Amino acid sequence: QELNMNALIHEVVDRVNASYHHNHKCDLSIADPLIKHVDPMMSESIITNLVDNAHTYAVADTPIEIVAN
């Protein structure tokens, strides 16, 4: 299925950020538009896992950089 990854990544980052109390700033650099033919549910699961792991294992008060193109 054709999916706007830009919108999905922003949505996932916002949701995951809201669930953490750490002071990690997420710096996003995403190509616009970023349209890919992918499985939407699998893509959301993968991105959620990556962002969640970044929050979990990053040193406190350090930025998290997310790049997609």
N, C-alpha and C. Protein backbone atom coordinates (compact mmCIF):
# COMPACT_ATOMS: atom_id res chain seq x y z
N GLN A 1 0.84 -1.18 0.00
CA GLN A 1 0.00 0.00 0.00
C GLN A 1 0.89 1.25 0.00
N GLU A 2 0.48 2.25 -0.74
CA GLU A 2 1.21 3.52 -0.77
C GLU A 2 0.92 4.29 0.52
N LEU A 3 2.00 4.74 1.18
CA LEU A 3 1.86 5.37 2.49
C LEU A 3 2.73 6.61 2.58
N ASN A 4 2.17 7.67 3.15
CA ASN A 4 2.94 8.89 3.41
C ASN A 4 3.72 8.68 4.70
N MET A 5 4.98 8.30 4.56
CA MET A 5 5.81 8.00 5.72
C MET A 5 6.07 9.24 6.56
N ASN A 6 6.09 10.41 5.93
CA ASN A 6 6.32 11.66 6.66
C ASN A 6 5.26 11.82 7.75
N ALA A 7 4.02 11.67 7.37
CA ALA A 7 2.93 11.81 8.34
C ALA A 7 2.99 10.73 9.40
N LEU A 8 3.28 9.50 9.01
CA LEU A 8 3.36 8.40 9.97
C LEU A 8 4.47 8.61 10.98
N ILE A 9 5.64 9.01 10.52
CA ILE A 9 6.77 9.23 11.43
C ILE A 9 6.45 10.34 12.43
N HIS A 10 5.88 11.44 11.96
CA HIS A 10 5.51 12.53 12.87
C HIS A 10 4.49 12.06 13.91
N GLU A 11 3.50 11.29 13.47
CA GLU A 11 2.47 10.79 14.37
C GLU A 11 3.07 9.88 15.44
N VAL A 12 3.93 8.96 15.03
CA VAL A 12 4.55 8.03 15.97
C VAL A 12 5.45 8.78 16.95
N VAL A 13 6.28 9.70 16.46
CA VAL A 13 7.18 10.45 17.33
C VAL A 13 6.38 11.25 18.36
N ASP A 14 5.31 11.89 17.93
CA ASP A 14 4.48 12.65 18.87
C ASP A 14 3.88 11.75 19.94
N ARG A 15 3.38 10.58 19.54
CA ARG A 15 2.77 9.65 20.48
C ARG A 15 3.79 9.10 21.47
N VAL A 16 4.95 8.69 20.97
CA VAL A 16 5.98 8.13 21.86
C VAL A 16 6.53 9.22 22.78
N ASN A 17 6.77 10.42 22.24
CA ASN A 17 7.27 11.52 23.08
C ASN A 17 6.33 11.79 24.25
N ALA A 18 5.03 11.71 24.01
CA ALA A 18 4.04 12.01 25.05
C ALA A 18 4.06 10.97 26.17
N SER A 19 4.58 9.79 25.87
CA SER A 19 4.56 8.73 26.88
C SER A 19 5.82 8.70 27.74
N TYR A 20 6.78 9.58 27.45
CA TYR A 20 8.02 9.62 28.23
C TYR A 20 8.15 10.93 28.97
N HIS A 21 8.82 10.89 30.11
CA HIS A 21 9.02 12.09 30.92
C HIS A 21 10.47 12.57 30.85
N HIS A 22 11.27 11.95 29.99
CA HIS A 22 12.66 12.37 29.83
C HIS A 22 12.70 13.66 29.01
N ASN A 23 13.78 14.37 29.11
CA ASN A 23 13.94 15.60 28.35
C ASN A 23 14.72 15.36 27.06
N HIS A 24 14.24 14.45 26.25
CA HIS A 24 14.87 14.20 24.95
C HIS A 24 14.16 15.05 23.90
N LYS A 25 14.93 15.84 23.20
CA LYS A 25 14.39 16.59 22.09
C LYS A 25 14.57 15.73 20.84
N CYS A 26 13.50 15.53 20.08
CA CYS A 26 13.59 14.76 18.83
C CYS A 26 13.79 15.72 17.67
N ASP A 27 14.92 15.58 17.01
CA ASP A 27 15.22 16.36 15.81
C ASP A 27 14.84 15.52 14.59
N LEU A 28 13.84 15.97 13.84
CA LEU A 28 13.38 15.22 12.68
C LEU A 28 13.90 15.83 11.39
N SER A 29 14.40 14.97 10.52
CA SER A 29 14.82 15.38 9.17
C SER A 29 14.22 14.34 8.23
N ILE A 30 13.06 14.69 7.67
CA ILE A 30 12.32 13.73 6.86
C ILE A 30 12.04 14.34 5.49
N ALA A 31 12.37 13.58 4.44
CA ALA A 31 12.10 14.03 3.08
C ALA A 31 10.59 14.28 2.93
N ASP A 32 10.25 15.31 2.19
CA ASP A 32 8.84 15.62 1.98
C ASP A 32 8.58 15.80 0.50
N PRO A 33 7.78 15.02 -0.13
CA PRO A 33 7.04 13.91 0.45
C PRO A 33 7.91 12.66 0.52
N LEU A 34 7.55 11.77 1.42
CA LEU A 34 8.23 10.48 1.56
C LEU A 34 7.15 9.41 1.42
N ILE A 35 6.84 9.10 0.17
CA ILE A 35 5.79 8.14 -0.15
C ILE A 35 6.46 6.80 -0.47
N LYS A 36 6.04 5.76 0.22
CA LYS A 36 6.61 4.42 0.03
C LYS A 36 5.49 3.39 -0.09
N HIS A 37 5.78 2.30 -0.76
CA HIS A 37 4.84 1.18 -0.85
C HIS A 37 5.22 0.19 0.25
N VAL A 38 4.48 0.22 1.35
CA VAL A 38 4.80 -0.59 2.53
C VAL A 38 3.52 -1.08 3.19
N ASP A 39 3.69 -1.99 4.13
CA ASP A 39 2.59 -2.44 4.98
C ASP A 39 2.44 -1.40 6.09
N PRO A 40 1.31 -0.69 6.16
CA PRO A 40 1.14 0.39 7.15
C PRO A 40 1.29 -0.07 8.60
N MET A 41 0.69 -1.19 8.96
CA MET A 41 0.75 -1.65 10.35
C MET A 41 2.17 -2.07 10.73
N MET A 42 2.85 -2.75 9.84
CA MET A 42 4.22 -3.19 10.11
C MET A 42 5.14 -1.97 10.20
N SER A 43 4.95 -1.00 9.32
CA SER A 43 5.78 0.21 9.33
C SER A 43 5.59 0.98 10.63
N GLU A 44 4.35 1.11 11.07
CA GLU A 44 4.09 1.82 12.33
C GLU A 44 4.74 1.08 13.50
N SER A 45 4.65 -0.23 13.51
CA SER A 45 5.25 -1.02 14.57
C SER A 45 6.76 -0.86 14.61
N ILE A 46 7.40 -0.89 13.46
CA ILE A 46 8.86 -0.75 13.37
C ILE A 46 9.30 0.63 13.84
N ILE A 47 8.62 1.67 13.35
CA ILE A 47 8.99 3.04 13.72
C ILE A 47 8.77 3.26 15.22
N THR A 48 7.65 2.76 15.74
CA THR A 48 7.37 2.88 17.17
C THR A 48 8.47 2.22 17.98
N ASN A 49 8.87 1.04 17.59
CA ASN A 49 9.93 0.31 18.30
C ASN A 49 11.25 1.08 18.28
N LEU A 50 11.61 1.63 17.13
CA LEU A 50 12.87 2.38 17.01
C LEU A 50 12.86 3.64 17.89
N VAL A 51 11.76 4.38 17.84
CA VAL A 51 11.68 5.62 18.63
C VAL A 51 11.61 5.30 20.12
N ASP A 52 10.87 4.27 20.47
CA ASP A 52 10.78 3.85 21.86
C ASP A 52 12.16 3.43 22.39
N ASN A 53 12.90 2.67 21.61
CA ASN A 53 14.25 2.26 22.02
C ASN A 53 15.18 3.46 22.16
N ALA A 54 15.05 4.43 21.27
CA ALA A 54 15.88 5.63 21.37
C ALA A 54 15.62 6.35 22.69
N HIS A 55 14.35 6.47 23.06
CA HIS A 55 14.01 7.10 24.34
C HIS A 55 14.51 6.28 25.52
N THR A 56 14.38 4.98 25.42
CA THR A 56 14.75 4.10 26.52
C THR A 56 16.25 4.09 26.78
N TYR A 57 17.04 4.08 25.72
CA TYR A 57 18.49 3.86 25.88
C TYR A 57 19.35 5.10 25.69
N ALA A 58 18.76 6.22 25.30
CA ALA A 58 19.54 7.45 25.15
C ALA A 58 19.90 8.01 26.52
N VAL A 59 21.04 8.63 26.58
CA VAL A 59 21.45 9.29 27.81
C VAL A 59 20.48 10.44 28.07
N ALA A 60 20.11 10.62 29.33
CA ALA A 60 19.15 11.67 29.70
C ALA A 60 19.59 13.04 29.18
N ASP A 61 18.62 13.81 28.74
CA ASP A 61 18.81 15.19 28.27
C ASP A 61 19.65 15.29 27.00
N THR A 62 19.75 14.22 26.23
CA THR A 62 20.44 14.28 24.95
C THR A 62 19.40 14.22 23.83
N PRO A 63 19.70 14.86 22.70
CA PRO A 63 18.73 14.86 21.59
C PRO A 63 18.69 13.51 20.88
N ILE A 64 17.55 13.21 20.30
CA ILE A 64 17.37 12.04 19.47
C ILE A 64 17.19 12.54 18.04
N GLU A 65 18.04 12.07 17.14
CA GLU A 65 17.96 12.51 15.74
C GLU A 65 17.32 11.42 14.91
N ILE A 66 16.27 11.81 14.18
CA ILE A 66 15.54 10.88 13.31
C ILE A 66 15.65 11.40 11.88
N VAL A 67 16.22 10.57 11.00
CA VAL A 67 16.41 10.96 9.60
C VAL A 67 15.76 9.90 8.73
N ALA A 68 14.96 10.33 7.77
CA ALA A 68 14.33 9.41 6.82
C ALA A 68 14.28 10.07 5.45
N ASN A 69 14.70 9.31 4.44
CA ASN A 69 14.61 9.83 3.07
C ASN A 69 14.44 8.71 2.08
